[in-house]
Amino acid sequence: MKKLILCFCLIVVIFSSATYYKRYKNNTPTIEISTSTKFSQDEIQQAIDCVQTNFSFPACTLTKLWYDEAKSNELITLNSMDTENSIMIFSNFDVDGSGDNPVLTPNSTYTNYMWFLIREDTNSDWTIDHFGL
């Protein structure tokens, strides 16, 4: 009887570990940071971390985050934003087929989704100002 209980506990632990690994391994997006003359790698990483921390779309998995300075500068200028304290991060994410997201299309991938971030000054943290396609 003890062997049966031990085997059952072992199976539960293995299954739980596999489920945890699969769930959290797949939730780590690819990150790409281009060369920048405007921001340090640390400043860009902090902006990416802000987006990743605040990404909470139901039934969605963030798959990629990146910074492209040329595209970011162009769109920030078009939106008349402060070029020194504004940054744009781009992302891709998948929407699952559960239907738990009432806004986004189930079983789809959204690409080049934009996140506009701002800060008070170079010593302040990034905050998300707005986002969208």
CSV table of N, CA and C in Angstrom, one decimal:
chain,number,residue,atom,x,y,z
A,1,MET,N,0.8,-1.2,0.0
A,1,MET,CA,0.0,0.0,0.0
A,1,MET,C,0.9,1.3,0.0
A,2,LYS,N,2.0,1.2,0.8
A,2,LYS,CA,2.9,2.3,0.8
A,2,LYS,C,3.5,2.6,-0.5
A,3,LYS,N,3.8,1.5,-1.2
A,3,LYS,CA,4.4,1.7,-2.6
A,3,LYS,C,3.4,2.3,-3.5
A,4,LEU,N,2.2,2.0,-3.4
A,4,LEU,CA,1.1,2.5,-4.3
A,4,LEU,C,1.0,4.0,-4.0
A,5,ILE,N,1.0,4.4,-2.8
A,5,ILE,CA,0.8,5.8,-2.4
A,5,ILE,C,2.1,6.6,-2.9
A,6,LEU,N,3.2,6.0,-2.7
A,6,LEU,CA,4.5,6.6,-3.1
A,6,LEU,C,4.5,6.8,-4.6
A,7,CYS,N,4.1,5.8,-5.4
A,7,CYS,CA,4.0,5.9,-6.8
A,7,CYS,C,3.0,7.0,-7.3
A,8,PHE,N,1.9,7.0,-6.6
A,8,PHE,CA,0.9,8.0,-6.9
A,8,PHE,C,1.4,9.4,-6.7
A,9,CYS,N,2.1,9.7,-5.6
A,9,CYS,CA,2.7,11.0,-5.3
A,9,CYS,C,3.7,11.3,-6.3
A,10,LEU,N,4.6,10.4,-6.7
A,10,LEU,CA,5.6,10.6,-7.7
A,10,LEU,C,5.0,11.0,-9.0
A,11,ILE,N,3.9,10.3,-9.4
A,11,ILE,CA,3.2,10.7,-10.7
A,11,ILE,C,2.7,12.1,-10.6
A,12,VAL,N,2.1,12.5,-9.5
A,12,VAL,CA,1.5,13.8,-9.3
A,12,VAL,C,2.6,14.9,-9.4
A,13,VAL,N,3.8,14.6,-8.8
A,13,VAL,CA,4.9,15.6,-8.8
A,13,VAL,C,5.4,15.7,-10.2
A,14,ILE,N,5.6,14.6,-10.9
A,14,ILE,CA,6.1,14.6,-12.3
A,14,ILE,C,5.1,15.4,-13.2
A,15,PHE,N,3.9,15.1,-13.1
A,15,PHE,CA,2.9,15.8,-13.9
A,15,PHE,C,2.8,17.3,-13.6
A,16,SER,N,2.9,17.6,-12.4
A,16,SER,CA,2.9,19.0,-12.0
A,16,SER,C,4.1,19.8,-12.5
A,17,SER,N,5.2,19.1,-12.4
A,17,SER,CA,6.5,19.7,-12.9
A,17,SER,C,6.4,19.9,-14.4
A,18,ALA,N,6.0,19.0,-15.1
A,18,ALA,CA,5.9,19.0,-16.6
A,18,ALA,C,4.9,20.2,-17.0
A,19,THR,N,3.8,20.2,-16.3
A,19,THR,CA,2.8,21.3,-16.6
A,19,THR,C,3.4,22.7,-16.3
A,20,TYR,N,4.0,22.8,-15.2
A,20,TYR,CA,4.6,24.1,-14.8
A,20,TYR,C,5.7,24.5,-15.9
A,21,TYR,N,6.6,23.5,-16.2
A,21,TYR,CA,7.6,23.8,-17.2
A,21,TYR,C,7.1,24.3,-18.5
A,22,LYS,N,6.1,23.5,-19.0
A,22,LYS,CA,5.5,23.8,-20.3
A,22,LYS,C,4.8,25.2,-20.3
A,23,ARG,N,4.1,25.5,-19.2
A,23,ARG,CA,3.4,26.8,-19.1
A,23,ARG,C,4.3,28.0,-19.0
A,24,TYR,N,5.3,27.9,-18.2
A,24,TYR,CA,6.2,29.1,-18.0
A,24,TYR,C,7.3,29.2,-19.0
A,25,LYS,N,7.7,28.1,-19.6
A,25,LYS,CA,8.8,28.1,-20.6
A,25,LYS,C,8.2,28.8,-21.9
A,26,ASN,N,6.9,28.5,-22.2
A,26,ASN,CA,6.3,29.1,-23.4
A,26,ASN,C,5.9,30.5,-23.2
A,27,ASN,N,5.9,31.0,-22.0
A,27,ASN,CA,5.5,32.4,-21.8
A,27,ASN,C,6.6,33.4,-21.8
A,28,THR,N,7.8,32.9,-22.1
A,28,THR,CA,8.9,33.8,-22.2
A,28,THR,C,9.1,34.3,-23.6
A,29,PRO,N,8.8,35.5,-23.9
A,29,PRO,CA,8.9,36.0,-25.3
A,29,PRO,C,10.4,36.2,-25.7
A,30,THR,N,10.6,36.1,-27.0
A,30,THR,CA,11.9,36.5,-27.6
A,30,THR,C,12.0,38.0,-27.5
A,31,ILE,N,13.2,38.4,-27.2
A,31,ILE,CA,13.5,39.8,-27.0
A,31,ILE,C,14.6,40.2,-28.0
A,32,GLU,N,14.4,41.3,-28.7
A,32,GLU,CA,15.4,41.8,-29.6
A,32,GLU,C,15.6,43.3,-29.4
A,33,ILE,N,16.8,43.7,-29.2
A,33,ILE,CA,17.1,45.2,-29.0
A,33,ILE,C,18.1,45.6,-30.1
A,34,SER,N,17.7,46.6,-30.9
A,34,SER,CA,18.6,47.1,-31.9
A,34,SER,C,19.5,48.1,-31.3
A,35,THR,N,20.5,48.4,-32.1
A,35,THR,CA,21.5,49.4,-31.6
A,35,THR,C,20.8,50.8,-31.5
A,36,SER,N,21.2,51.5,-30.5
A,36,SER,CA,20.5,52.8,-30.3
A,36,SER,C,21.5,53.9,-30.0
A,37,THR,N,21.3,55.0,-30.6
A,37,THR,CA,22.1,56.2,-30.3
A,37,THR,C,21.3,57.1,-29.3
A,38,LYS,N,20.1,56.8,-29.0
A,38,LYS,CA,19.2,57.6,-28.2
A,38,LYS,C,19.1,57.1,-26.8
A,39,PHE,N,19.1,55.7,-26.6
A,39,PHE,CA,18.9,55.1,-25.3
A,39,PHE,C,20.0,54.1,-25.0
A,40,SER,N,20.3,53.9,-23.8
A,40,SER,CA,21.2,52.8,-23.4
A,40,SER,C,20.5,51.5,-23.5
A,41,GLN,N,21.2,50.4,-23.5
A,41,GLN,CA,20.6,49.1,-23.6
A,41,GLN,C,19.8,48.9,-22.3
A,42,ASP,N,20.2,49.4,-21.2
A,42,ASP,CA,19.5,49.3,-19.9
A,42,ASP,C,18.2,50.0,-20.0
A,43,GLU,N,18.1,51.2,-20.6
A,43,GLU,CA,16.9,52.0,-20.7
A,43,GLU,C,15.9,51.2,-21.6
A,44,ILE,N,16.4,50.6,-22.7
A,44,ILE,CA,15.5,49.9,-23.6
A,44,ILE,C,15.0,48.6,-22.9
A,45,GLN,N,15.9,48.0,-22.1
A,45,GLN,CA,15.5,46.8,-21.4
A,45,GLN,C,14.4,47.1,-20.4
A,46,GLN,N,14.5,48.2,-19.7
A,46,GLN,CA,13.6,48.6,-18.7
A,46,GLN,C,12.2,48.9,-19.4
A,47,ALA,N,12.2,49.5,-20.6
A,47,ALA,CA,10.9,49.7,-21.3
A,47,ALA,C,10.3,48.3,-21.7
A,48,ILE,N,11.1,47.4,-22.2
A,48,ILE,CA,10.6,46.1,-22.5
A,48,ILE,C,10.1,45.4,-21.3
A,49,ASP,N,10.8,45.5,-20.2
A,49,ASP,CA,10.3,44.9,-18.9
A,49,ASP,C,9.0,45.5,-18.5
A,50,CYS,N,8.8,46.7,-18.7
A,50,CYS,CA,7.5,47.4,-18.4
A,50,CYS,C,6.4,46.8,-19.2
A,51,VAL,N,6.6,46.6,-20.5
A,51,VAL,CA,5.6,46.0,-21.3
A,51,VAL,C,5.3,44.6,-20.9
A,52,GLN,N,6.4,43.8,-20.7
A,52,GLN,CA,6.2,42.4,-20.4
A,52,GLN,C,5.5,42.3,-19.0
A,53,THR,N,5.8,43.1,-18.1
A,53,THR,CA,5.1,43.0,-16.7
A,53,THR,C,3.7,43.4,-16.8
A,54,ASN,N,3.3,44.4,-17.7
A,54,ASN,CA,2.0,44.9,-17.8
A,54,ASN,C,1.1,44.2,-18.8
A,55,PHE,N,1.7,43.3,-19.6
A,55,PHE,CA,0.9,42.5,-20.6
A,55,PHE,C,0.0,41.6,-19.9
A,56,SER,N,-1.3,41.9,-20.0
A,56,SER,CA,-2.3,41.0,-19.3
A,56,SER,C,-3.6,40.8,-20.1
A,57,PHE,N,-3.4,40.7,-21.4
A,57,PHE,CA,-4.6,40.4,-22.3
A,57,PHE,C,-5.0,39.0,-22.0
A,58,PRO,N,-6.3,38.8,-21.7
A,58,PRO,CA,-6.8,37.5,-21.4
A,58,PRO,C,-6.7,36.5,-22.6
A,59,ALA,N,-6.3,35.3,-22.4
A,59,ALA,CA,-6.2,34.2,-23.4
A,59,ALA,C,-5.1,34.5,-24.4
A,60,CYS,N,-4.1,35.3,-24.0
A,60,CYS,CA,-3.0,35.7,-25.0
A,60,CYS,C,-1.7,35.4,-24.4
A,61,THR,N,-0.7,35.1,-25.3
A,61,THR,CA,0.6,34.7,-24.9
A,61,THR,C,1.6,35.7,-25.7
A,62,LEU,N,2.3,36.4,-25.0
A,62,LEU,CA,3.3,37.3,-25.6
A,62,LEU,C,4.5,36.5,-26.2
A,63,THR,N,4.8,36.6,-27.5
A,63,THR,CA,5.8,35.8,-28.1
A,63,THR,C,7.1,36.5,-28.5
A,64,LYS,N,7.0,37.8,-28.7
A,64,LYS,CA,8.2,38.6,-29.1
A,64,LYS,C,8.0,40.1,-28.7
A,65,LEU,N,9.1,40.6,-28.2
A,65,LEU,CA,9.2,42.1,-27.9
A,65,LEU,C,10.5,42.6,-28.5
A,66,TRP,N,10.4,43.8,-29.1
A,66,TRP,CA,11.6,44.3,-29.7
A,66,TRP,C,11.5,45.8,-29.8
A,67,TYR,N,12.7,46.4,-29.9
A,67,TYR,CA,12.9,47.9,-30.1
A,67,TYR,C,13.6,48.1,-31.5
A,68,ASP,N,13.0,48.9,-32.3
A,68,ASP,CA,13.5,49.3,-33.6
A,68,ASP,C,13.6,50.8,-33.6
A,69,GLU,N,14.8,51.4,-33.4
A,69,GLU,CA,14.9,52.8,-33.2
A,69,GLU,C,14.4,53.6,-34.4
A,70,ALA,N,14.6,53.2,-35.6
A,70,ALA,CA,14.1,54.0,-36.7
A,70,ALA,C,12.6,54.1,-36.7
A,71,LYS,N,11.9,52.9,-36.6
A,71,LYS,CA,10.5,52.9,-36.5
A,71,LYS,C,9.9,53.7,-35.3
A,72,SER,N,10.6,53.5,-34.2
A,72,SER,CA,10.2,54.2,-33.0
A,72,SER,C,10.3,55.7,-33.1
A,73,ASN,N,11.4,56.2,-33.6
A,73,ASN,CA,11.5,57.6,-33.8
A,73,ASN,C,10.5,58.2,-34.8
A,74,GLU,N,10.3,57.5,-35.9
A,74,GLU,CA,9.3,57.9,-36.9
A,74,GLU,C,7.9,58.1,-36.3
A,75,LEU,N,7.5,57.1,-35.5
A,75,LEU,CA,6.1,57.1,-35.0
A,75,LEU,C,6.0,58.1,-33.8
A,76,ILE,N,7.1,58.2,-33.0
A,76,ILE,CA,7.0,59.2,-31.9
A,76,ILE,C,6.9,60.6,-32.5
A,77,THR,N,7.7,60.9,-33.6
A,77,THR,CA,7.6,62.2,-34.2
A,77,THR,C,6.2,62.4,-34.8
A,78,LEU,N,5.6,61.4,-35.4
A,78,LEU,CA,4.3,61.6,-36.0
A,78,LEU,C,3.2,61.9,-34.9
A,79,ASN,N,3.5,61.3,-33.7
A,79,ASN,CA,2.5,61.5,-32.6
A,79,ASN,C,2.9,62.7,-31.7
A,80,SER,N,3.8,63.5,-32.2
A,80,SER,CA,4.3,64.7,-31.5
A,80,SER,C,4.6,64.5,-30.0
A,81,MET,N,5.3,63.4,-29.8
A,81,MET,CA,5.7,63.1,-28.4
A,81,MET,C,7.2,63.6,-28.2
A,82,ASP,N,7.5,63.7,-26.9
A,82,ASP,CA,8.8,64.1,-26.5
A,82,ASP,C,9.8,63.0,-26.9
A,83,THR,N,10.7,63.3,-27.8
A,83,THR,CA,11.6,62.3,-28.3
A,83,THR,C,12.6,61.8,-27.3
A,84,GLU,N,13.0,62.6,-26.3
A,84,GLU,CA,14.0,62.1,-25.3
A,84,GLU,C,13.4,61.2,-24.3
A,85,ASN,N,12.1,61.4,-24.0
A,85,ASN,CA,11.5,60.6,-22.9
A,85,ASN,C,10.3,59.8,-23.4
A,86,SER,N,10.3,59.4,-24.6
A,86,SER,CA,9.3,58.5,-25.2
A,86,SER,C,10.0,57.4,-26.0
A,87,ILE,N,9.5,56.2,-25.9
A,87,ILE,CA,10.0,55.1,-26.6
A,87,ILE,C,8.8,54.2,-27.1
A,88,MET,N,9.0,53.5,-28.2
A,88,MET,CA,8.0,52.6,-28.7
A,88,MET,C,8.6,51.2,-28.7
A,89,ILE,N,7.9,50.3,-28.1
A,89,ILE,CA,8.3,48.9,-28.1
A,89,ILE,C,7.3,48.2,-29.0
A,90,PHE,N,7.7,47.2,-29.8
A,90,PHE,CA,6.9,46.4,-30.7
A,90,PHE,C,6.7,45.0,-30.1
A,91,SER,N,5.6,44.4,-30.4
A,91,SER,CA,5.4,43.0,-29.9
A,91,SER,C,4.5,42.2,-30.9
A,92,ASN,N,4.7,40.9,-30.7
A,92,ASN,CA,3.8,39.9,-31.3
A,92,ASN,C,3.2,39.1,-30.2
A,93,PHE,N,2.0,38.7,-30.4
A,93,PHE,CA,1.4,37.8,-29.4
A,93,PHE,C,0.3,36.9,-30.0
A,94,ASP,N,0.1,35.8,-29.4
A,94,ASP,CA,-0.9,34.8,-29.9
A,94,ASP,C,-2.2,34.9,-29.0
A,95,VAL,N,-3.3,34.7,-29.7
A,95,VAL,CA,-4.6,34.6,-28.9
A,95,VAL,C,-5.0,33.2,-29.1
A,96,ASP,N,-5.3,32.5,-28.0
A,96,ASP,CA,-5.7,31.1,-28.0
A,96,ASP,C,-7.2,31.0,-28.5
A,97,GLY,N,-7.6,29.8,-28.6
A,97,GLY,CA,-9.0,29.5,-29.1
A,97,GLY,C,-10.1,29.4,-28.1
A,98,SER,N,-9.7,29.7,-26.8
A,98,SER,CA,-10.7,29.5,-25.7
A,98,SER,C,-11.9,30.4,-25.8
A,99,GLY,N,-11.8,31.6,-26.5
A,99,GLY,CA,-12.9,32.5,-26.5
A,99,GLY,C,-12.9,33.4,-25.3
A,100,ASP,N,-11.9,33.3,-24.4
A,100,ASP,CA,-11.9,34.0,-23.1
A,100,ASP,C,-11.5,35.5,-23.3
A,101,ASN,N,-11.1,35.9,-24.5
A,101,ASN,CA,-10.8,37.3,-24.8
A,101,ASN,C,-12.0,37.8,-25.7
A,102,PRO,N,-12.8,38.7,-25.2
A,102,PRO,CA,-14.0,39.1,-25.9
A,102,PRO,C,-13.7,40.1,-27.1
A,103,VAL,N,-12.5,40.6,-27.1
A,103,VAL,CA,-12.1,41.7,-28.1
A,103,VAL,C,-11.3,41.1,-29.2
A,104,LEU,N,-10.3,40.3,-29.0
A,104,LEU,CA,-9.4,39.9,-30.0
A,104,LEU,C,-9.9,38.6,-30.7
A,105,THR,N,-9.4,38.4,-31.9
A,105,THR,CA,-9.8,37.2,-32.7
A,105,THR,C,-9.2,35.9,-32.2
A,106,PRO,N,-10.0,34.9,-31.8
A,106,PRO,CA,-9.5,33.7,-31.3
A,106,PRO,C,-8.6,33.0,-32.4
A,107,ASN,N,-7.6,32.2,-31.9
A,107,ASN,CA,-6.7,31.5,-32.8
A,107,ASN,C,-6.0,32.4,-33.8
A,108,SER,N,-5.5,33.5,-33.3
A,108,SER,CA,-4.9,34.4,-34.2
A,108,SER,C,-3.5,34.9,-33.6
A,109,THR,N,-2.7,35.5,-34.5
A,109,THR,CA,-1.5,36.1,-34.0
A,109,THR,C,-1.5,37.6,-34.4
A,110,TYR,N,-1.2,38.5,-33.4
A,110,TYR,CA,-1.2,39.9,-33.7
A,110,TYR,C,0.3,40.2,-33.8
A,111,THR,N,0.7,41.0,-34.9
A,111,THR,CA,2.1,41.3,-35.1
A,111,THR,C,2.3,42.8,-35.2
A,112,ASN,N,3.4,43.3,-34.8
A,112,ASN,CA,3.8,44.7,-34.8
A,112,ASN,C,2.9,45.5,-33.9
A,113,TYR,N,2.4,44.9,-32.8
A,113,TYR,CA,1.6,45.6,-31.9
A,113,TYR,C,2.5,46.6,-31.2
A,114,MET,N,2.0,47.9,-31.1
A,114,MET,CA,2.9,49.0,-30.6
A,114,MET,C,2.5,49.4,-29.1
A,115,TRP,N,3.6,49.6,-28.4
A,115,TRP,CA,3.4,50.1,-27.0
A,115,TRP,C,4.2,51.4,-26.9
A,116,PHE,N,3.5,52.5,-26.7
A,116,PHE,CA,4.1,53.8,-26.5
A,116,PHE,C,4.4,54.0,-25.0
A,117,LEU,N,5.6,54.2,-24.6
A,117,LEU,CA,6.0,54.4,-23.2
A,117,LEU,C,6.6,55.8,-23.0
A,118,ILE,N,6.3,56.4,-21.9
A,118,ILE,CA,6.8,57.7,-21.6
A,118,ILE,C,7.5,57.7,-20.2
A,119,ARG,N,8.2,58.7,-19.9
A,119,ARG,CA,8.8,58.9,-18.5
A,119,ARG,C,8.9,60.4,-18.3
A,120,GLU,N,9.0,60.8,-17.0
A,120,GLU,CA,9.1,62.2,-16.7
A,120,GLU,C,10.5,62.7,-17.1
A,121,ASP,N,11.5,62.0,-16.9
A,121,ASP,CA,12.9,62.4,-17.2
A,121,ASP,C,13.8,61.1,-17.3
A,122,THR,N,15.0,61.3,-17.6
A,122,THR,CA,15.9,60.2,-17.7
A,122,THR,C,16.1,59.4,-16.4
A,123,ASN,N,15.8,59.9,-15.3
A,123,ASN,CA,15.9,59.2,-14.0
A,123,ASN,C,14.6,58.5,-13.6
A,124,SER,N,13.5,58.7,-14.4
A,124,SER,CA,12.2,58.1,-14.0
A,124,SER,C,12.0,56.8,-14.7
A,125,ASP,N,11.0,56.0,-14.1
A,125,ASP,CA,10.7,54.7,-14.7
A,125,ASP,C,9.8,54.9,-15.9
A,126,TRP,N,9.8,54.0,-16.9
A,126,TRP,CA,8.9,54.0,-18.0
A,126,TRP,C,7.5,53.6,-17.6
A,127,THR,N,6.5,54.3,-18.2
A,127,THR,CA,5.1,53.9,-18.0
A,127,THR,C,4.4,53.8,-19.4
A,128,ILE,N,3.5,52.9,-19.5
A,128,ILE,CA,2.8,52.8,-20.8
A,128,ILE,C,1.8,53.9,-20.9
A,129,ASP,N,1.9,54.7,-22.0
A,129,ASP,CA,1.0,55.8,-22.3
A,129,ASP,C,-0.2,55.3,-23.0
A,130,HIS,N,0.1,54.5,-24.1
A,130,HIS,CA,-1.0,53.9,-24.9
A,130,HIS,C,-0.4,52.8,-25.7
A,131,PHE,N,-1.3,52.0,-26.3
A,131,PHE,CA,-0.9,50.8,-27.1
A,131,PHE,C,-1.9,50.5,-28.1
A,132,GLY,N,-1.5,49.8,-29.1
A,132,GLY,CA,-2.4,49.3,-30.2
A,132,GLY,C,-1.7,49.0,-31.5
A,133,LEU,N,-2.5,48.8,-32.5
A,133,LEU,CA,-1.9,48.4,-33.8
A,133,LEU,C,-1.6,49.7,-34.6
